[in-house]
Short mmCIF file of C-alpha atoms in Angstrom, two decimals:
data_model
loop_
_atom_site.label_atom_id
_atom_site.label_comp_id
_atom_site.label_asym_id
_atom_site.label_seq_id
_atom_site.Cartn_x
_atom_site.Cartn_y
_atom_site.Cartn_z
CA UNK A 1 82.14 119.98 158.78
CA UNK A 2 84.82 122.33 157.61
CA UNK A 3 85.56 123.36 154.06
CA UNK A 4 89.08 122.52 152.81
CA UNK A 5 89.65 126.14 151.93
CA UNK A 6 89.23 127.02 155.59
CA UNK A 7 91.75 124.32 156.57
CA UNK A 8 94.50 125.94 154.62
CA UNK A 9 93.77 124.03 151.39
CA UNK A 10 95.64 120.94 152.52
CA UNK A 11 93.00 118.62 151.09
CA UNK A 12 93.16 116.22 154.01
CA UNK A 13 89.37 116.04 154.26
CA UNK A 14 88.75 115.90 150.54
CA UNK A 15 86.97 112.73 149.33
CA UNK A 16 88.59 110.97 146.40
CA UNK A 17 87.28 108.40 144.01
CA UNK A 18 88.92 106.41 141.30
CA UNK A 19 87.22 106.11 137.97
CA UNK A 20 88.20 102.98 136.12
CA UNK A 21 87.40 102.12 132.57
CA UNK A 22 86.79 98.52 131.81
CA UNK A 23 88.00 97.43 128.44
CA UNK A 24 85.17 95.86 126.51
CA UNK A 25 86.03 92.33 125.52
CA UNK A 26 85.91 92.17 121.77
CA UNK A 27 84.87 88.90 120.27
CA UNK A 28 86.80 87.70 117.26
CA UNK A 29 84.61 87.55 114.17
CA UNK A 30 83.41 84.17 112.99
CA UNK A 31 85.32 82.73 110.09
CA UNK A 32 83.86 81.12 106.99
CA UNK A 33 85.35 78.63 104.55
CA UNK A 34 84.82 79.38 100.87
CA UNK A 35 84.40 76.14 98.94
CA UNK A 36 84.26 75.20 95.28
CA UNK A 37 82.03 72.28 94.29
CA UNK A 38 82.89 69.89 91.50
CA UNK A 39 80.76 69.56 88.38
CA UNK A 40 81.20 67.66 85.13
CA UNK A 41 81.18 70.71 82.86
CA UNK A 42 83.45 73.48 84.15
CA UNK A 43 86.94 73.18 82.59
CA UNK A 44 89.85 72.65 84.96
CA UNK A 45 91.65 75.65 83.45
CA UNK A 46 88.69 77.88 84.35
CA UNK A 47 88.78 76.70 87.97
CA UNK A 48 92.52 77.44 88.12
CA UNK A 49 91.83 80.91 86.71
CA UNK A 50 89.15 81.50 89.39
CA UNK A 51 91.59 80.50 92.14
CA UNK A 52 94.32 82.75 90.81
CA UNK A 53 92.07 85.73 90.16
CA UNK A 54 89.78 85.79 93.20
CA UNK A 55 91.84 83.98 95.82
CA UNK A 56 95.37 85.12 94.85
CA UNK A 57 96.67 81.56 94.57
CA UNK A 58 99.80 80.87 92.56
CA UNK A 59 99.61 78.36 89.72
CA UNK A 60 100.85 75.47 91.86
CA UNK A 61 98.41 76.09 94.73
CA UNK A 62 95.53 76.70 92.31
CA UNK A 63 96.27 73.44 90.48
CA UNK A 64 96.46 71.52 93.77
CA UNK A 65 93.09 72.92 94.94
CA UNK A 66 91.49 72.30 91.53
CA UNK A 67 92.62 68.66 91.59
CA UNK A 68 91.28 68.28 95.13
CA UNK A 69 87.91 69.63 93.96
CA UNK A 70 88.00 67.29 90.95
CA UNK A 71 88.90 64.19 92.99
CA UNK A 72 86.94 64.82 96.18
CA UNK A 73 83.97 66.85 94.95
CA UNK A 74 84.78 69.91 97.06
CA UNK A 75 87.80 72.06 97.87
CA UNK A 76 88.58 74.96 100.16
CA UNK A 77 89.69 78.21 98.52
CA UNK A 78 90.28 80.13 101.74
CA UNK A 79 88.95 81.19 105.13
CA UNK A 80 87.56 84.70 105.59
CA UNK A 81 85.29 86.84 107.71
CA UNK A 82 81.61 86.71 106.77
CA UNK A 83 81.57 89.81 104.57
CA UNK A 84 84.73 88.87 102.67
CA UNK A 85 83.57 85.26 102.16
CA UNK A 86 80.16 86.45 100.95
CA UNK A 87 81.81 88.82 98.48
CA UNK A 88 84.16 86.13 97.16
CA UNK A 89 81.28 83.67 96.65
CA UNK A 90 79.28 86.32 94.82
CA UNK A 91 82.23 87.30 92.59
CA UNK A 92 82.98 83.69 91.66
CA UNK A 93 79.35 82.85 90.94
CA UNK A 94 78.89 85.97 88.79
CA UNK A 95 82.13 85.31 86.89
CA UNK A 96 81.19 81.67 86.24
CA UNK A 97 77.73 82.70 85.07
CA UNK A 98 79.20 85.33 82.72
CA UNK A 99 81.35 82.61 81.16
CA UNK A 100 78.42 80.16 81.05
CA UNK A 101 79.90 77.64 83.47
CA UNK A 102 77.82 75.90 86.15
CA UNK A 103 80.59 76.18 88.77
CA UNK A 104 79.20 76.43 92.29
CA UNK A 105 80.90 78.31 95.11
CA UNK A 106 79.56 78.24 98.68
CA UNK A 107 80.58 79.31 102.14
CA UNK A 108 80.25 77.51 105.45
CA UNK A 109 81.00 78.53 109.01
CA UNK A 110 84.30 77.16 110.23
#
């Protein structure tokens, strides 16, 4: 076999290969619903405050969600990735505890 340099450097005998990169398929993160549970002791105004403060709801949306919680026993505050949902639940529970309210906040996979 001859070396390409002896052939005048034309590269006709040079082996080529193509390197391809496969894009890894990224899976979308699972989403979680953050829910407030109704109780007979937490004031409605406090629930509205929670929704405004931790979930950036305006007064109208917060009131609508609070009434849904009051009438149906549970209401959705938002849908988030696991870490964000976990943080929101923790913040709400800590805030309710600080203000001596038994409000419960949970998350569930969507």
